[in-house]
Coordinates of C-alpha atoms in Angstrom, one line a residue:
Chain A
A1 CA -18.6 8.0 -5.3
Q2 CA -17.4 6.4 -2.2
T3 CA -15.4 8.2 0.2
I4 CA -13.2 6.6 3.1
H5 CA -12.1 8.8 6.2
Q6 CA -9.7 8.0 8.6
W7 CA -8.7 9.9 11.9
P8 CA -6.9 10.9 13.6
V9 CA -4.3 11.0 10.1
A10 CA -1.4 10.8 12.9
E11 CA -0.6 9.7 16.6
I12 CA 2.4 9.6 19.3
K13 CA 1.4 7.7 21.9
A14 CA 3.2 6.1 25.2
V15 CA 3.7 2.8 25.7
G16 CA 1.0 1.1 27.8
S17 CA -1.2 4.0 27.0
P18 CA -4.9 3.4 25.5
L19 CA -5.6 4.0 21.6
S20 CA -8.9 4.3 19.5
L21 CA -8.4 4.8 15.3
G22 CA -11.9 5.2 13.5
C23 CA -12.8 4.8 9.8
T24 CA -15.7 6.3 7.9
I25 CA -17.1 4.9 4.4
K26 CA -19.7 7.3 2.8
G27 CA -21.4 6.4 -0.3
K28 CA -21.5 2.8 0.3
S29 CA -24.3 0.4 1.9
S30 CA -23.1 -2.1 4.0
P31 CA -19.2 -2.7 2.7
N32 CA -17.0 -5.0 3.9
L33 CA -14.6 -3.6 5.8
Y34 CA -11.2 -4.3 6.9
W35 CA -8.0 -3.2 9.1
Y36 CA -4.5 -3.1 7.8
W37 CA -0.9 -3.2 9.8
Q38 CA 1.6 -1.7 7.7
A39 CA 5.1 -1.7 9.0
T40 CA 7.3 1.2 8.3
G41 CA 8.7 -0.2 4.7
G42 CA 7.2 -3.2 4.9
T43 CA 4.6 -5.5 3.8
L44 CA 0.3 -5.1 4.8
Q45 CA -0.9 -6.9 7.1
Q46 CA -4.4 -8.0 7.6
L47 CA -6.2 -7.5 10.9
F48 CA -9.6 -7.6 11.5
Y49 CA -12.8 -7.4 8.8
S50 CA -16.1 -7.0 9.3
I51 CA -19.4 -8.2 7.0
T52 CA -21.9 -6.7 8.5
V53 CA -22.7 -4.3 12.2
G54 CA -21.3 -6.0 15.3
Q55 CA -19.7 -8.1 13.9
V56 CA -15.4 -8.6 13.2
E57 CA -13.7 -11.4 12.8
S58 CA -9.8 -11.8 13.3
V59 CA -6.9 -12.3 11.0
V60 CA -4.1 -11.8 13.4
Q61 CA -4.3 -10.8 16.7
L62 CA -1.5 -8.2 17.8
N63 CA -3.5 -7.3 21.4
L64 CA -5.5 -4.8 19.2
S65 CA -9.4 -5.2 19.2
A66 CA -12.0 -4.1 16.9
S67 CA -15.3 -3.4 16.6
R68 CA -18.3 -2.2 14.1
P69 CA -20.9 0.1 16.0
K70 CA -22.6 1.2 12.7
D71 CA -22.8 0.7 9.2
D72 CA -20.5 2.8 7.8
Q73 CA -17.8 2.4 10.8
F74 CA -14.9 0.7 12.2
I75 CA -13.1 1.0 15.0
L76 CA -9.6 -0.5 16.1
S77 CA -8.7 -0.1 19.6
T78 CA -6.4 -1.2 22.5
E79 CA -5.9 -0.5 25.9
K80 CA -2.5 -0.6 26.6
L81 CA 0.3 0.0 23.4
L82 CA 3.2 -2.0 23.0
L83 CA 6.1 -0.5 20.9
S84 CA 5.3 -3.0 18.2
H85 CA 2.0 -1.1 17.7
S86 CA 4.0 1.7 16.1
G87 CA 3.7 1.9 12.2
F88 CA 0.6 2.3 9.3
Y89 CA -2.9 1.7 10.0
L90 CA -4.9 1.3 6.9
C91 CA -9.0 0.9 6.8
A92 CA -10.2 -1.0 3.8
W93 CA -13.8 -1.8 2.3
S94 CA -15.3 -4.1 -0.5
P95 CA -18.6 -4.2 -1.7
Q96 CA -21.0 -6.1 -0.3
G97 CA -21.3 -9.7 -0.7
S98 CA -17.5 -10.2 -2.1
L99 CA -15.4 -10.5 0.9
S100 CA -11.9 -9.7 -0.4
Y101 CA -12.5 -8.9 -4.1
E102 CA -11.4 -5.5 -4.9
Q103 CA -10.8 -4.0 -1.7
Y104 CA -9.9 0.1 -1.7
F105 CA -8.0 1.6 1.1
G106 CA -8.2 4.8 3.3
P107 CA -5.3 7.1 3.0
G108 CA -4.4 5.6 6.8
T109 CA -3.2 6.5 10.2
R110 CA 0.5 6.9 11.6
L111 CA 1.1 5.5 15.1
T112 CA 4.5 6.2 16.5
V113 CA 4.2 4.3 20.2
L114 CA 7.1 5.8 22.3
Chain B
Q1 CA 5.8 -18.7 5.8
Q2 CA 5.9 -15.9 3.1
Q3 CA 3.3 -17.1 0.7
V4 CA 3.2 -14.5 -1.6
R5 CA 6.8 -13.3 -3.2
Q6 CA 7.9 -10.0 -4.8
S7 CA 11.2 -9.3 -6.8
P8 CA 12.6 -7.3 -7.4
Q9 CA 13.1 -5.5 -4.2
S10 CA 13.5 -2.2 -6.0
L11 CA 14.0 -1.5 -9.5
T12 CA 15.2 1.7 -11.6
V13 CA 14.4 2.6 -15.1
W14 CA 14.5 5.5 -17.2
E15 CA 11.3 7.7 -18.5
G16 CA 9.8 5.1 -21.4
E17 CA 11.1 2.1 -21.0
T18 CA 8.7 -0.9 -19.6
A19 CA 9.3 -1.9 -16.0
I20 CA 8.7 -5.7 -15.0
L21 CA 7.6 -6.7 -11.6
N22 CA 7.7 -10.3 -11.0
C23 CA 5.3 -12.3 -7.9
S24 CA 5.0 -15.9 -7.3
Y25 CA 3.0 -17.3 -4.9
E26 CA 2.7 -21.1 -3.2
N27 CA -1.3 -21.5 -2.8
S28 CA -2.9 -23.1 -5.6
A29 CA -6.5 -22.2 -4.2
F30 CA -5.7 -18.6 -4.4
D31 CA -7.4 -17.3 -7.2
Y32 CA -7.5 -13.1 -7.0
F33 CA -4.5 -11.3 -7.8
P34 CA -4.7 -7.1 -7.2
W35 CA -1.6 -5.3 -7.5
Y36 CA -1.9 -1.9 -5.9
Q37 CA 0.4 1.4 -6.0
Q38 CA 1.6 3.2 -3.2
F39 CA 3.5 6.3 -2.7
P40 CA 5.1 7.6 0.7
G41 CA 2.4 8.5 3.6
E42 CA -0.6 6.9 1.1
G43 CA -2.8 3.8 1.7
P44 CA -2.5 1.6 -1.3
A45 CA -4.5 2.5 -4.7
L46 CA -5.9 -0.5 -6.8
L47 CA -4.0 -0.2 -9.8
I48 CA -5.5 -3.5 -11.6
S49 CA -6.3 -7.0 -10.5
I50 CA -6.7 -10.5 -12.8
L51 CA -8.5 -14.0 -11.5
S52 CA -6.9 -17.1 -12.3
V53 CA -9.0 -17.9 -15.1
S54 CA -7.1 -15.2 -17.4
D55 CA -3.1 -15.3 -18.7
K56 CA -3.3 -11.4 -19.2
K57 CA -4.7 -8.6 -18.2
E58 CA -4.6 -4.8 -20.1
D59 CA -5.2 -1.1 -18.4
G60 CA -3.5 1.7 -20.3
R61 CA 0.1 0.9 -19.5
F62 CA -0.2 -1.5 -17.3
T63 CA -0.6 -5.5 -18.4
I64 CA -1.0 -8.4 -16.2
F65 CA 0.9 -11.6 -17.1
F66 CA 0.1 -14.9 -15.7
N67 CA 0.9 -18.2 -15.4
K68 CA -1.3 -20.9 -13.3
R69 CA 0.9 -23.6 -13.9
E70 CA 3.8 -22.1 -12.6
K71 CA 1.9 -19.7 -10.0
K72 CA 3.6 -16.8 -11.6
L73 CA 2.8 -13.5 -12.5
S74 CA 4.2 -10.3 -13.7
L75 CA 3.0 -6.5 -13.7
H76 CA 4.5 -4.8 -17.3
I77 CA 4.7 -0.9 -16.7
A78 CA 5.2 0.3 -20.2
D79 CA 6.6 3.7 -21.3
S80 CA 7.3 4.7 -17.4
Q81 CA 6.9 7.7 -16.5
P82 CA 8.6 9.4 -13.0
G83 CA 4.8 9.8 -12.1
D84 CA 4.9 6.1 -11.6
S85 CA 7.4 5.5 -9.1
A86 CA 5.9 4.3 -5.9
T87 CA 5.8 0.9 -4.2
Y88 CA 3.7 -1.5 -6.1
F89 CA 2.1 -4.2 -4.3
C90 CA 1.2 -7.7 -5.1
A91 CA -1.5 -9.4 -3.2
A92 CA -3.5 -12.9 -3.7
R93 CA -6.9 -13.7 -2.2
G94 CA -6.5 -16.9 0.1
G95 CA -8.6 -19.9 -0.4
G96 CA -11.3 -19.5 1.6
G97 CA -11.6 -15.7 0.9
R98 CA -11.1 -14.4 4.0
A99 CA -7.8 -12.5 3.8
L100 CA -6.2 -10.4 1.1
I101 CA -2.3 -12.0 1.4
F102 CA 0.4 -9.5 0.1
G103 CA 3.7 -9.3 -1.0
T104 CA 7.0 -7.5 0.2
G105 CA 6.7 -4.3 -2.6
T106 CA 9.0 -3.6 -5.4
T107 CA 9.7 0.3 -5.0
V108 CA 10.2 1.4 -8.1
S109 CA 11.8 4.3 -9.3
V110 CA 11.5 5.8 -13.1
S111 CA 14.4 8.4 -13.9
P112 CA 13.5 11.3 -16.8

C-alpha cells in the first residue's frame, strides 16, 4: 500500500525567514508529484508538479520553489517567507503516466507566518 | 476567474436525508471530475470521480450525475450520516491535463 508522509506537521515562522517542507511517497514507483496550497477555509491551488526526478514544472508562482531530488521525495522551499505564505500545504501523488488523474493527498503541513 | 463553481457554500441536512451538492464548470475541454472530502486539519480524500463520457457514477451512498451539455454535475449523498459532515470539493482536469482545478467547496453538516 502506498503511504505519503509530509514534514513537518506544522511550522510557525517569521516573515523573511527561509522554509523547507518535505513530502515522501512510499510503495509507488516513479509517481507524479504535486504541491498544493490551501488558504484557511479556502480552495486548493496547485503550485508545482513533477513527473520525474530533477524535473519540476510551476503552475502558479508564489515566490516558492520546488525540487525533486529523489524518485520518492518532493521538496517545497523559499529563502524568504511572506505573510501571504501562511496556509495549509498539501503534497499529492498520481500514478505514473496519468498526469493529474486520480490524485491522492498527504496529511498536509500547517504553516503560520508571523 | 473561477473555472469551477460550487453551490451551495454550506448545507445542513438531517441524518438519513439526501444531500445534493452542485458543481459547474466553464471549460468544455475538462474531461475528468473528481470529488474530494476534507475534514478539518486533514488532507482531502478522493471520494468518487467521473469521466466526461459518462453521465452517472455510483459508489455506495455517493452518486455523481453529470450533464455535459450544461457543464454541470452534482454529488448526491444518500442516507446522510453525521460522519459525512465535512467540506466537499469538486475538481476538474484541464484540457492539457496539467492541473486539477478545484471549486470553492461545500461544507456539509449532518444533524442527528
